[in-house]
């Protein structure tokens, strides 16, 4: 009988009926799954729908009765009710009592009618939001009913360099480089060393043209225009001369220390001996 | 003679105009086809020759595409090409089965959409039931709702609102296009239980915070919006 | 009377055919648009009403899209909608990246400025280091130096000079405005104590070829100025 009472409260067109599985069981407590309701307001809304009137014109008194009856049934069935269902039941019992008694004085400032209206308003709001949630979900949704481009072509970023350099960068780089180069230039001497080979060639040329003794320095003058070259020209040609003398191809002569050196081609092959003569010829 | 030359010039001018128009439409078309998200009118205008009325051009393109299998729609104030809704039957076979949202989540989403900016307590007040943290998390995960700010009220609760992804997913151009919004407004059902000075009867997804909202603090976003580790694979 | 009814039937039939055709095209369009890979003719045919010649329909759709911003193309025997090739530029965004020239490049540039017309060997001689091909390429890319001609010398090396872009970038009115030795010394860029014999040329960028320069040959410019393939990555 209890089951019948609860079933009576849920008309066939109640849309959530489907959510309560029809279980082939004789356990009546499971016919209604209170968990199936989203809280006391949801339950109230379901009950209110049974009144089949505009929620604005709903009888809160009747609704309170139904809710309290429902809770009563549930208790008889020893269903575990969450605390908020009981809180709502207590509140509705209180509201009912105030609606029944003529409101002599409003202790909390809110009349019973106001409270009833507020509850009706809350129910309407929940009803509305549910209705529109459904409408929202019935809209064509992206990826369900409508589809975006399956093969989007992403925009490629092309990096275009913009070079930066200032005139200062330019000048300091140039000055710096030229300066370092100029320095390294001097240190890595353009030190034109007169190589022995050069000197020898020059001396050979000299004795080739000269018929008799001639002063080496005078001849070398031509190569010593650059003062910095004087030492290397003199040293190399002296070394080259010594070598030519040792080979017996030249004679050298100096009348005193630091006096000018004279050279000539060796004439007499027979006159062997030291090619360097000191003293006057 | 003179008139005919003038006439010819006009015709030539028109021809040039038509050609230019066609080229502009081609450009719009190419951009919209290539894009993987709805495009702003500004972004589109920037790619068109200077002085072209992008808005009028888009309207023309929209009209051209209206009878076709692909339509040009406005979502969240931006433009996007989408398959025609009536061809859903054709394409749903290919659709990726997305997780169905729970009733609680759908209701919560609707409340956020119609009542934004809204706090969790306000959502609970409307639903008459406590909202589990999980429900809001699931919605944040879909990317359809977002944390907006904090209500200037005791406890400084976080306010929720819908995102651009929400608009794009449900094909809404503006929040005012929500179904039944006018009905809700008319019935006075949209008002929130706000301090009287703050009553704002119309939902708004304007990113600008309302007077009764404070900005989020740096940590807030980490809590709610950061993708969870197990989500990146999806 | 009978004939007219028959005629009407034919017209209606045609109309129905046209409508059916349009619907088939819509279906193709939507399928191709939403697909995330090029589609096979077989796959497409399977989605069309039985008996429809998918191949002919595709050809028709291809023709329809041919003048538009998006074209229907065949890739690997399958069909796909793609942005028209001539609109590829739309799908690129140029980002200006400011880059600093390397020290080698700045030195080389300065040497070209002061010593132009100058060959690579001469630049190397002045810098005392080998100049990589890349350095000159970067400078050519900046547009600040240009190939002038070829030196009348063994190997006929290319001569480099500065361009107008160089002048405008560095705010020079004439190349002669580049500071000379005394000015550089005055600015503290060169120390007073320099080996004697240190000299700086008086720069000149007269476009007229010098006596020791030959004009460039047609191929020279291609070789030097075309951006190298591996360069865009830099």
XYZ file of C-alpha atoms in Angstrom:
749
model
C 0.000 0.000 0.000
C 2.837 2.244 0.803
C 4.238 1.590 -2.632
C 0.939 2.456 -4.183
C 0.846 5.743 -2.332
C 4.264 6.683 -3.618
C 3.446 5.590 -7.125
C 0.380 7.713 -7.036
C 2.593 10.658 -6.426
C 4.532 9.991 -9.565
C 2.348 10.237 -12.610
C 3.356 8.344 -15.694
C 4.288 11.444 -17.569
C 6.802 12.417 -14.930
C 9.940 12.683 -16.928
C 12.318 11.349 -14.338
C 10.415 8.118 -14.010
C 12.732 6.585 -16.497
C 15.626 7.265 -14.251
C 14.241 4.976 -11.601
C 15.028 1.537 -12.773
C 12.145 -0.854 -12.754
C 13.584 -3.465 -10.521
C 11.992 -6.848 -10.392
C 12.134 -6.972 -6.661
C 9.612 -7.144 -3.886
C 11.668 -4.851 -1.751
C 9.367 -1.813 -1.693
C 11.996 0.477 -0.185
C 13.887 0.429 -3.475
C 11.032 1.526 -5.672
C 11.788 5.102 -4.889
C 15.386 6.080 -4.827
C 15.519 9.327 -2.947
C 19.034 9.663 -4.259
C 17.410 10.102 -7.620
C 16.268 13.515 -6.535
C 18.593 16.391 -6.576
C 17.691 17.518 -3.094
C 14.422 18.560 -1.435
C 13.761 21.367 -3.903
C 13.880 18.871 -6.747
C 11.440 16.658 -4.892
C 9.173 19.618 -4.219
C 9.286 20.556 -7.859
C 8.280 17.053 -8.863
C 5.404 17.178 -6.411
C 4.383 20.630 -7.603
C 4.237 19.379 -11.182
C 1.587 16.922 -10.059
C -0.671 19.833 -9.239
C -0.662 20.439 -12.952
C -1.079 24.134 -12.557
C 1.074 27.064 -13.306
C 3.770 27.188 -10.695
C 2.802 30.804 -10.082
C -0.624 29.701 -8.954
C 0.507 26.717 -6.997
C -0.979 25.967 -3.637
C 1.926 25.938 -1.271
C -0.333 24.519 1.388
C -1.165 21.505 -0.740
C 2.462 21.159 -1.714
C 3.564 21.181 1.897
C 1.007 18.489 2.652
C 2.242 16.335 -0.181
C 5.857 16.745 0.797
C 5.141 15.895 4.417
C 3.140 12.873 3.322
C 5.971 11.765 1.117
C 8.462 12.062 3.921
C 6.058 10.184 6.174
C 5.827 7.339 3.647
C 9.534 7.264 3.248
C 9.986 7.029 6.960
C 7.506 4.186 7.178
C 9.622 2.418 4.596
C 12.648 3.223 6.723
C 14.320 4.970 3.826
C 17.407 6.817 4.809
C 16.636 10.452 4.269
C 19.329 13.036 4.021
C 19.212 15.760 6.623
C 18.206 18.478 4.178
C 15.003 16.589 3.294
C 14.121 16.610 6.966
C 15.069 20.258 7.345
C 12.765 21.081 4.461
C 10.010 18.983 6.048
C 10.379 20.872 9.325
C 10.376 24.187 7.516
C 7.275 23.266 5.512
C 5.496 22.093 8.677
C 6.297 25.442 10.205
C 5.138 27.301 7.112
C 1.929 25.277 7.034
C 1.167 26.068 10.635
C 1.701 29.756 9.989
C -0.428 29.677 6.868
C -3.223 28.023 8.848
C -3.108 30.467 11.676
C -4.140 33.968 10.844
C -0.975 36.062 10.940
C -1.505 38.239 13.970
C 2.040 39.353 14.093
C 4.986 38.591 11.911
C 7.801 37.773 14.277
C 10.570 37.621 11.688
C 9.300 40.413 9.548
C 8.296 38.033 6.753
C 4.680 37.018 6.500
C 3.710 33.429 5.826
C 2.410 34.518 2.426
C 5.744 36.080 1.603
C 7.498 32.888 2.562
C 5.121 30.862 0.429
C 5.611 33.195 -2.519
C 9.370 33.011 -2.130
C 9.206 29.229 -2.195
C 7.000 29.269 -5.276
C 9.468 31.644 -6.904
C 12.365 29.357 -6.136
C 10.500 26.450 -7.647
C 9.716 28.442 -10.761
C 13.297 29.473 -11.090
C 14.555 25.918 -10.801
C 11.919 24.748 -13.241
C 12.922 27.463 -15.678
C 16.599 26.771 -15.447
C 15.971 23.082 -16.086
C 13.849 23.833 -19.053
C 16.416 26.152 -20.548
C 19.280 23.850 -19.748
C 17.488 21.320 -21.862
C 16.981 23.839 -24.643
C 20.612 24.751 -24.439
C 21.625 21.139 -24.821
C 19.248 20.773 -27.722
C 21.099 23.423 -29.631
C 23.403 22.092 -32.288
C 26.632 21.605 -30.442
C 30.065 21.891 -31.929
C 31.556 18.476 -32.413
C 28.150 16.779 -32.054
C 25.772 18.253 -34.584
C 27.936 20.845 -36.270
C 31.561 20.542 -37.091
C 34.409 22.894 -37.538
C 37.032 22.549 -40.227
C 38.644 19.196 -39.829
C 41.888 20.216 -41.449
C 42.664 23.704 -40.325
C 45.669 25.229 -42.003
C 47.620 26.979 -39.310
C 49.116 30.344 -39.981
C 52.829 30.038 -40.368
C 55.034 32.656 -38.889
C 57.824 33.806 -41.069
C 60.545 35.537 -39.179
C 61.784 38.509 -41.043
C 65.030 39.753 -39.631
C 65.554 43.413 -39.154
C 69.208 44.029 -38.597
C 70.316 46.509 -36.074
C 73.614 48.311 -35.971
C 74.465 51.871 -35.117
C 76.983 54.166 -36.674
C 78.866 53.969 -33.396
C 79.063 50.165 -33.683
C 80.361 50.613 -37.168
C 83.006 53.189 -36.361
C 84.237 51.567 -33.177
C 84.489 48.207 -34.917
C 86.415 49.725 -37.792
C 88.705 51.810 -35.611
C 89.302 48.903 -33.280
C 90.177 46.509 -36.040
C 92.359 48.893 -37.981
C 94.209 49.829 -34.825
C 94.938 46.261 -33.818
C 96.005 45.440 -37.326
C 98.266 48.479 -37.513
C 99.958 47.463 -34.270
C 100.454 43.861 -35.197
C 101.822 45.082 -38.501
C 104.677 46.904 -36.797
C 105.528 44.228 -34.351
C 105.594 41.502 -36.941
C 108.403 43.506 -38.457
C 108.127 44.364 -41.969
C 111.582 43.900 -40.522
C 112.913 43.507 -43.934
C 115.767 41.261 -43.194
C 118.194 41.048 -46.020
C 118.467 37.337 -46.403
C 121.827 35.724 -46.880
C 120.823 34.571 -50.278
C 119.857 38.081 -51.327
C 123.101 39.449 -49.965
C 125.139 36.808 -51.702
C 123.449 37.481 -54.993
C 124.145 41.174 -54.598
C 127.772 40.694 -53.682
C 128.298 38.281 -56.540
C 126.842 40.825 -58.862
C 129.204 43.427 -57.454
C 132.340 41.408 -57.929
C 131.152 40.399 -61.323
C 131.033 43.968 -62.589
C 133.947 45.431 -60.696
C 137.338 44.969 -62.261
C 139.367 45.715 -59.141
C 139.053 46.278 -55.464
C 135.991 48.225 -54.589
C 134.527 49.323 -51.299
C 131.706 47.087 -50.193
C 129.908 49.876 -48.303
C 129.853 52.112 -51.313
C 128.197 49.422 -53.341
C 125.737 48.601 -50.572
C 124.708 52.229 -50.321
C 122.048 51.596 -52.899
C 120.409 49.027 -50.658
C 120.606 51.146 -47.535
C 118.416 54.054 -48.533
C 116.044 53.031 -45.797
C 118.101 53.707 -42.636
C 116.448 50.854 -40.785
C 117.831 48.463 -43.353
C 121.480 49.508 -42.988
C 122.335 47.024 -40.265
C 120.767 44.008 -41.871
C 122.231 44.843 -45.283
C 125.688 45.254 -43.841
C 125.541 42.163 -41.689
C 124.130 39.913 -44.357
C 126.477 41.063 -47.070
C 129.439 40.638 -44.730
C 128.352 37.104 -43.918
C 127.787 36.401 -47.615
C 131.200 37.822 -48.455
C 132.910 35.624 -45.901
C 131.218 32.680 -47.411
C 132.324 33.600 -50.931
C 135.875 34.031 -49.656
C 135.762 30.661 -47.939
C 134.634 29.157 -51.213
C 137.650 30.787 -52.801
C 135.680 32.884 -55.190
C 136.420 36.268 -53.702
C 139.087 38.229 -51.912
C 138.478 40.642 -49.119
C 140.669 43.320 -47.718
C 140.590 45.797 -44.823
C 143.475 47.966 -43.857
C 142.485 48.475 -40.226
C 139.785 47.591 -37.773
C 136.545 49.447 -38.655
C 138.087 50.650 -41.885
C 136.084 50.149 -45.077
C 136.080 46.659 -46.546
C 137.308 46.077 -50.064
C 136.331 43.146 -52.162
C 137.298 41.771 -55.525
C 136.898 38.627 -57.509
C 139.657 36.153 -56.942
C 141.835 36.160 -59.988
C 144.677 33.772 -59.537
C 143.383 30.328 -58.937
C 146.882 29.184 -58.101
C 147.372 31.614 -55.294
C 145.627 29.615 -52.739
C 145.547 30.782 -49.210
C 143.422 32.781 -46.921
C 141.160 35.100 -48.825
C 141.085 37.672 -46.123
C 144.020 39.918 -45.997
C 144.645 42.423 -43.363
C 146.788 45.434 -43.900
C 147.413 47.323 -47.109
C 147.283 45.522 -50.366
C 29.996 59.414 -78.392
C 30.988 60.988 -75.173
C 28.180 59.331 -73.278
C 29.065 55.914 -74.582
C 32.658 56.342 -73.466
C 31.431 57.483 -70.082
C 29.114 54.523 -69.954
C 31.940 52.209 -70.845
C 34.004 53.693 -68.100
C 31.224 53.074 -65.617
C 30.870 49.517 -66.782
C 34.577 49.005 -66.545
C 34.568 50.544 -63.103
C 31.790 48.251 -62.020
C 33.628 45.331 -63.457
C 36.689 46.283 -61.475
C 34.561 46.672 -58.366
C 33.017 43.287 -58.887
C 36.402 41.741 -59.415
C 37.811 43.387 -56.316
C 34.767 42.269 -54.368
C 35.219 38.707 -55.546
C 38.850 38.771 -54.531
C 37.985 40.148 -51.113
C 35.433 37.394 -50.658
C 38.054 34.846 -51.652
C 40.398 36.201 -49.035
C 37.742 36.059 -46.322
C 36.809 32.585 -47.386
C 40.380 31.346 -47.310
C 41.027 32.848 -43.901
C 37.868 31.393 -42.415
C 38.499 27.993 -43.937
C 42.048 27.847 -42.683
C 41.323 29.038 -39.154
C 41.056 26.541 -36.342
C 39.064 28.924 -34.167
C 36.478 31.648 -34.660
C 37.997 34.832 -36.058
C 37.529 38.363 -34.954
C 36.235 40.903 -37.440
C 39.301 42.991 -36.679
C 41.678 40.157 -37.479
C 39.881 39.580 -40.757
C 39.811 43.258 -41.634
C 43.548 43.451 -41.062
C 44.086 40.928 -43.856
C 41.794 42.682 -46.299
C 42.792 45.628 -48.446
C 42.547 48.858 -46.496
C 39.164 50.521 -46.494
C 37.164 47.364 -47.134
C 34.021 47.081 -45.037
C 34.703 43.694 -43.468
C 31.337 43.593 -41.796
C 29.364 44.018 -44.999
C 31.621 41.538 -46.746
C 31.088 38.962 -44.010
C 27.349 39.436 -44.245
C 27.589 38.815 -47.982
C 29.648 35.702 -47.491
C 27.235 34.499 -44.840
C 24.377 34.894 -47.261
C 26.288 33.069 -49.975
C 27.008 30.147 -47.694
C 23.555 30.001 -46.103
C 22.122 27.384 -48.489
C 25.277 25.308 -48.563
C 26.620 22.369 -46.591
C 28.925 24.672 -44.707
C 27.592 27.838 -43.074
C 29.220 30.986 -41.837
C 28.102 31.636 -38.282
C 28.819 34.146 -35.584
C 29.884 32.709 -32.265
C 30.795 34.833 -29.305
C 31.023 37.842 -31.590
C 33.497 36.073 -33.885
C 33.082 34.369 -37.236
C 33.443 30.707 -37.973
C 32.570 28.250 -40.707
C 30.596 25.247 -39.473
C 28.841 22.383 -41.125
C 25.138 23.033 -41.547
C 23.182 21.873 -38.509
C 20.701 19.892 -40.608
C 23.506 17.661 -41.827
C 24.230 16.423 -38.310
C 22.878 12.988 -39.216
C 25.561 12.735 -41.845
C 28.446 13.600 -39.639
C 27.544 12.230 -36.257
C 28.814 8.862 -37.297
C 32.252 10.332 -37.157
C 31.771 12.206 -33.934
C 34.025 11.564 -31.048
C 31.900 10.275 -28.224
C 32.262 12.876 -25.558
C 31.594 12.159 -21.951
C 27.991 12.925 -21.105
C 27.617 15.562 -18.478
C 25.672 14.636 -15.363
C 22.327 16.258 -14.736
C 23.896 18.207 -11.891
C 26.617 19.472 -14.212
C 24.170 20.463 -16.930
C 22.006 22.330 -14.442
C 25.018 24.018 -12.940
C 26.231 25.007 -16.394
C 22.853 26.514 -17.198
C 22.796 28.414 -13.922
C 26.269 29.793 -14.589
C 25.200 30.801 -18.098
C 21.952 32.512 -17.102
C 23.026 33.978 -13.795
C 26.660 34.849 -14.347
C 28.591 36.128 -12.550
C 27.476 33.658 -9.943
C 28.972 32.116 -6.837
C 28.779 28.531 -5.721
C 26.427 29.483 -2.875
C 24.073 31.131 -5.374
C 24.146 28.049 -7.587
C 23.283 25.953 -4.553
C 20.486 28.301 -3.623
C 18.895 27.916 -7.037
C 19.316 24.155 -7.157
C 18.363 23.690 -3.506
C 21.172 21.261 -3.028
C 24.860 21.354 -2.284
C 27.011 21.358 -5.377
C 29.884 18.976 -5.144
C 33.310 20.333 -5.929
C 33.551 17.700 -8.631
C 30.657 19.184 -10.606
C 32.321 22.558 -10.933
C 35.643 20.904 -11.668
C 34.140 18.933 -14.526
C 32.708 22.128 -15.981
C 35.994 23.972 -15.587
C 37.639 21.070 -17.338
C 35.340 21.355 -20.337
C 36.563 24.919 -20.603
C 32.977 26.159 -20.783
C 33.011 27.947 -17.456
C 35.774 29.964 -15.932
C 36.626 31.692 -12.714
C 35.842 35.370 -13.121
C 36.772 37.009 -9.855
C 35.742 37.194 -6.265
C 32.479 38.624 -5.002
C 32.886 41.615 -2.728
C 31.005 39.881 0.053
C 31.832 38.082 3.279
C 34.070 35.148 2.515
C 34.939 36.684 -0.871
C 33.518 33.723 -2.808
C 34.783 33.046 -6.322
C 32.429 34.066 -9.124
C 31.893 31.885 -12.170
C 31.042 32.837 -15.727
C 30.994 31.240 -19.156
C 33.915 31.303 -21.558
C 34.359 31.870 -25.274
C 34.573 28.100 -25.680
C 31.056 27.872 -24.256
C 29.756 30.324 -26.832
C 31.572 28.524 -29.599
C 30.406 25.090 -28.500
C 26.744 26.045 -28.329
C 26.916 28.322 -31.358
C 25.878 31.444 -29.473
C 26.836 34.846 -30.739
C 26.143 36.766 -27.545
C 25.024 35.754 -24.088
C 21.734 37.460 -24.877
C 21.085 34.684 -27.403
C 20.640 32.104 -24.668
C 17.348 30.349 -25.249
C 14.484 31.645 -23.128
C 16.478 34.447 -21.625
C 13.713 36.960 -22.286
C 11.149 34.667 -20.685
C 13.333 34.364 -17.631
C 13.791 38.079 -17.460
C 10.089 38.704 -17.945
C 9.165 36.371 -15.153
C 11.651 38.098 -12.914
C 13.470 34.827 -12.458
C 16.888 36.005 -13.379
C 17.559 38.201 -10.356
C 20.094 36.881 -8.037
C 19.880 37.041 -4.315
C 22.323 39.862 -4.247
C 22.629 42.755 -1.902
C 20.064 45.194 -3.278
C 22.666 47.688 -4.465
C 24.241 45.083 -6.680
C 21.198 43.689 -8.383
C 21.972 42.992 -12.023
C 19.051 41.366 -13.708
C 20.797 40.328 -16.892
C 23.534 37.738 -17.195
C 26.751 39.106 -18.547
C 29.884 37.410 -19.741
C 31.622 40.705 -20.182
C 35.165 39.975 -19.094
C 35.206 43.309 -17.287
C 34.526 42.722 -13.637
C 31.332 44.079 -12.163
C 31.290 46.557 -9.347
C 30.736 43.791 -6.853
C 33.619 41.709 -8.165
C 37.259 41.804 -7.215
C 39.931 40.384 -9.481
C 41.200 36.900 -8.847
C 44.413 36.503 -6.967
C 47.328 34.772 -8.646
C 46.785 31.515 -6.778
C 43.108 31.250 -7.696
C 43.718 30.316 -11.280
C 46.182 27.619 -10.382
C 43.579 25.962 -8.259
C 40.766 25.934 -10.705
C 41.953 26.311 -14.219
C 45.309 24.667 -14.501
C 44.920 21.534 -16.588
C 45.191 18.513 -14.436
C 47.984 16.112 -15.070
C 45.686 13.403 -16.375
C 44.019 15.795 -18.744
C 46.802 16.639 -21.101
C 46.469 13.324 -22.876
C 42.919 13.981 -23.986
C -3.918 19.926 -71.566
C -2.197 16.644 -71.330
C 0.975 17.995 -72.798
C 1.071 20.852 -70.388
C 0.683 18.475 -67.475
C 3.446 16.365 -68.905
C 5.584 19.433 -69.291
C 4.881 20.443 -65.757
C 5.869 17.026 -64.594
C 9.129 17.320 -66.473
C 9.756 20.733 -64.986
C 8.923 19.441 -61.573
C 11.126 16.469 -62.180
C 13.961 18.745 -63.199
C 13.367 20.876 -60.194
C 13.486 17.822 -57.989
C 16.666 16.727 -59.721
C 18.248 20.111 -59.193
C 17.221 20.095 -55.564
C 18.542 16.614 -55.050
C 21.758 17.584 -56.787
C 22.145 20.616 -54.542
C 21.578 18.480 -51.483
C 24.149 15.965 -52.644
C 26.625 18.776 -53.144
C 25.878 20.057 -49.649
C 26.585 16.638 -48.239
C 29.885 16.369 -50.082
C 30.830 19.842 -48.986
C 30.084 19.187 -45.331
C 31.909 15.873 -45.356
C 34.992 17.334 -46.966
C 34.936 20.347 -44.687
C 34.689 18.386 -41.455
C 37.065 15.577 -42.391
C 40.420 15.653 -40.715
C 42.082 13.878 -43.600
C 41.625 13.727 -47.350
C 38.686 11.494 -48.222
C 38.452 8.600 -50.577
C 35.859 8.633 -53.336
C 34.545 5.362 -51.930
C 34.081 6.782 -48.446
C 32.261 9.770 -49.893
C 30.074 7.622 -52.111
C 29.060 5.562 -49.084
C 27.619 8.675 -47.476
C 25.704 9.806 -50.533
C 22.297 8.506 -51.510
C 22.577 5.227 -53.344
C 23.172 5.476 -57.045
C 24.749 8.897 -57.011
C 27.814 9.248 -59.199
C 30.285 10.487 -56.599
C 32.958 11.080 -59.185
C 30.823 13.376 -61.320
C 29.583 15.166 -58.217
C 33.110 15.758 -57.002
C 34.073 17.135 -60.383
C 31.113 19.504 -60.179
C 32.039 20.623 -56.671
C 35.624 21.094 -57.787
C 34.468 23.305 -60.617
C 32.265 25.298 -58.268
C 35.124 25.892 -55.873
C 37.727 26.567 -58.547
C 37.358 30.372 -58.593
C 36.952 30.628 -54.842
C 39.326 31.156 -51.942
C 39.171 27.479 -51.142
C 39.641 24.780 -53.753
C 38.774 21.149 -53.890
C 41.960 19.297 -54.662
C 43.026 15.712 -55.108
C 45.878 14.621 -52.922
C 47.166 11.108 -53.266
C 44.018 10.070 -55.050
C 41.857 11.451 -52.237
C 39.841 14.627 -52.013
C 40.418 17.581 -49.735
C 39.452 21.231 -49.429
C 42.479 23.495 -49.384
C 43.141 27.180 -49.379
C 43.712 28.408 -52.926
C 47.408 28.327 -53.705
C 47.528 31.972 -54.733
C 46.260 32.952 -51.296
C 49.004 31.120 -49.424
C 50.415 34.471 -48.388
C 47.363 34.966 -46.217
C 48.373 32.061 -44.086
C 51.720 33.430 -43.196
C 52.452 36.101 -40.730
C 55.641 38.033 -41.032
C 57.287 38.653 -37.749
C 59.972 41.250 -37.629
C 62.790 39.993 -35.482
C 65.453 42.472 -34.606
C 68.846 40.880 -34.853
C 72.224 42.211 -34.011
C 74.958 41.921 -36.557
C 77.943 39.864 -35.503
C 81.156 41.686 -34.776
C 82.705 40.181 -37.895
C 79.808 41.512 -39.965
C 80.046 45.009 -38.523
C 83.790 45.132 -39.134
C 83.336 43.890 -42.649
C 80.609 46.421 -43.260
C 82.820 49.226 -42.000
C 85.678 48.092 -44.187
C 83.389 47.981 -47.207
C 82.206 51.493 -46.332
C 85.674 53.013 -46.021
C 87.547 50.982 -48.587
C 84.954 50.456 -51.298
C 85.221 49.190 -53.941
C 86.830 46.348 -52.094
C 87.247 42.627 -52.732
C 86.896 39.866 -50.211
C 90.648 39.285 -50.265
C 91.241 42.933 -49.483
C 88.753 42.823 -46.628
C 90.569 39.819 -45.258
C 93.846 41.593 -45.616
C 92.601 44.573 -43.628
C 90.920 42.488 -40.950
C 93.813 40.062 -40.767
C 91.363 37.160 -40.653
C 89.504 35.134 -43.212
C 86.006 36.387 -43.802
C 83.425 33.633 -43.997
C 81.071 33.573 -46.936
C 78.231 33.795 -44.424
C 79.341 37.191 -43.176
C 79.143 38.744 -46.607
C 75.833 36.961 -47.238
C 74.330 38.427 -44.092
C 75.490 41.868 -45.141
C 74.022 41.408 -48.598
C 70.797 40.332 -46.893
C 70.693 43.530 -44.855
C 70.750 45.327 -48.154
C 73.500 47.586 -46.866
C 76.213 46.312 -49.171
C 75.968 45.435 -52.801
C 78.002 43.826 -55.479
C 79.581 46.556 -57.585
C 81.602 44.801 -60.237
C 84.628 42.658 -60.718
C 88.213 43.737 -60.169
C 90.409 43.635 -63.236
C 92.850 41.291 -61.581
C 93.680 37.585 -61.617
C 90.590 35.642 -60.560
C 88.437 38.683 -61.304
C 87.163 38.958 -57.724
C 83.849 40.658 -57.050
C 84.032 44.166 -55.614
C 81.697 45.276 -52.833
C 80.341 48.702 -52.047
C 77.660 50.232 -49.838
C 74.096 50.869 -50.941
C 71.598 53.647 -50.476
C 69.956 51.583 -47.754
C 73.258 51.770 -45.892
C 73.227 55.557 -46.067
C 69.675 55.816 -44.870
C 70.079 53.283 -42.071
C 73.110 55.020 -40.657
C 71.744 58.474 -41.289
C 74.517 59.519 -43.605
C 73.967 62.179 -46.171
C 77.041 61.288 -48.181
C 79.606 58.555 -47.740
C 82.169 61.312 -47.247
C 80.416 62.114 -43.966
C 82.045 59.061 -42.443
C 84.574 60.414 -39.970
C 88.218 60.462 -40.958
C 91.264 59.506 -38.904
C 91.471 62.762 -36.989
C 87.812 62.649 -36.088
C 88.106 59.060 -34.927
C 91.080 60.017 -32.821
C 89.137 62.956 -31.471
C 86.277 60.669 -30.533
C 88.709 58.451 -28.684
C 88.027 55.539 -30.972
C 91.619 55.460 -32.128
C 94.548 56.083 -29.804
C 96.889 58.916 -30.569
C 99.966 56.719 -30.701
C 99.665 54.869 -33.932
C 102.479 53.627 -36.054
C 103.436 56.162 -38.604
C 102.188 55.276 -41.988
C 98.744 54.414 -40.651
C 96.281 55.831 -43.067
C 92.596 55.727 -43.753
C 91.080 56.017 -47.174
C 88.674 58.769 -48.081
C 85.556 56.756 -48.763
C 83.675 57.118 -51.995
C 80.607 55.235 -53.136
C 80.453 56.639 -56.621
C 78.341 54.115 -58.507
C 80.443 54.602 -61.630
C 82.852 51.725 -61.999
C 86.500 52.540 -61.476
C 89.151 51.919 -64.068
C 90.121 48.672 -62.416
C 86.536 47.414 -62.255
C 84.580 45.472 -64.815
C 80.808 45.368 -64.769
C 79.097 42.394 -63.175
C 77.916 39.587 -65.372
C 74.241 38.679 -65.398
C 74.699 35.614 -63.194
C 76.575 37.442 -60.469
C 73.573 39.034 -58.863
C 71.674 35.791 -58.649
C 74.566 34.141 -56.959
C 75.115 36.744 -54.393
C 71.714 38.152 -53.592
C 69.351 35.243 -53.618
C 68.598 34.296 -50.039
C 70.063 30.938 -49.251
C 67.772 28.130 -48.300
C 69.474 27.505 -44.988
C 69.435 31.129 -44.103
C 65.840 31.581 -43.096
C 66.507 29.490 -40.015
C 69.069 31.878 -38.644
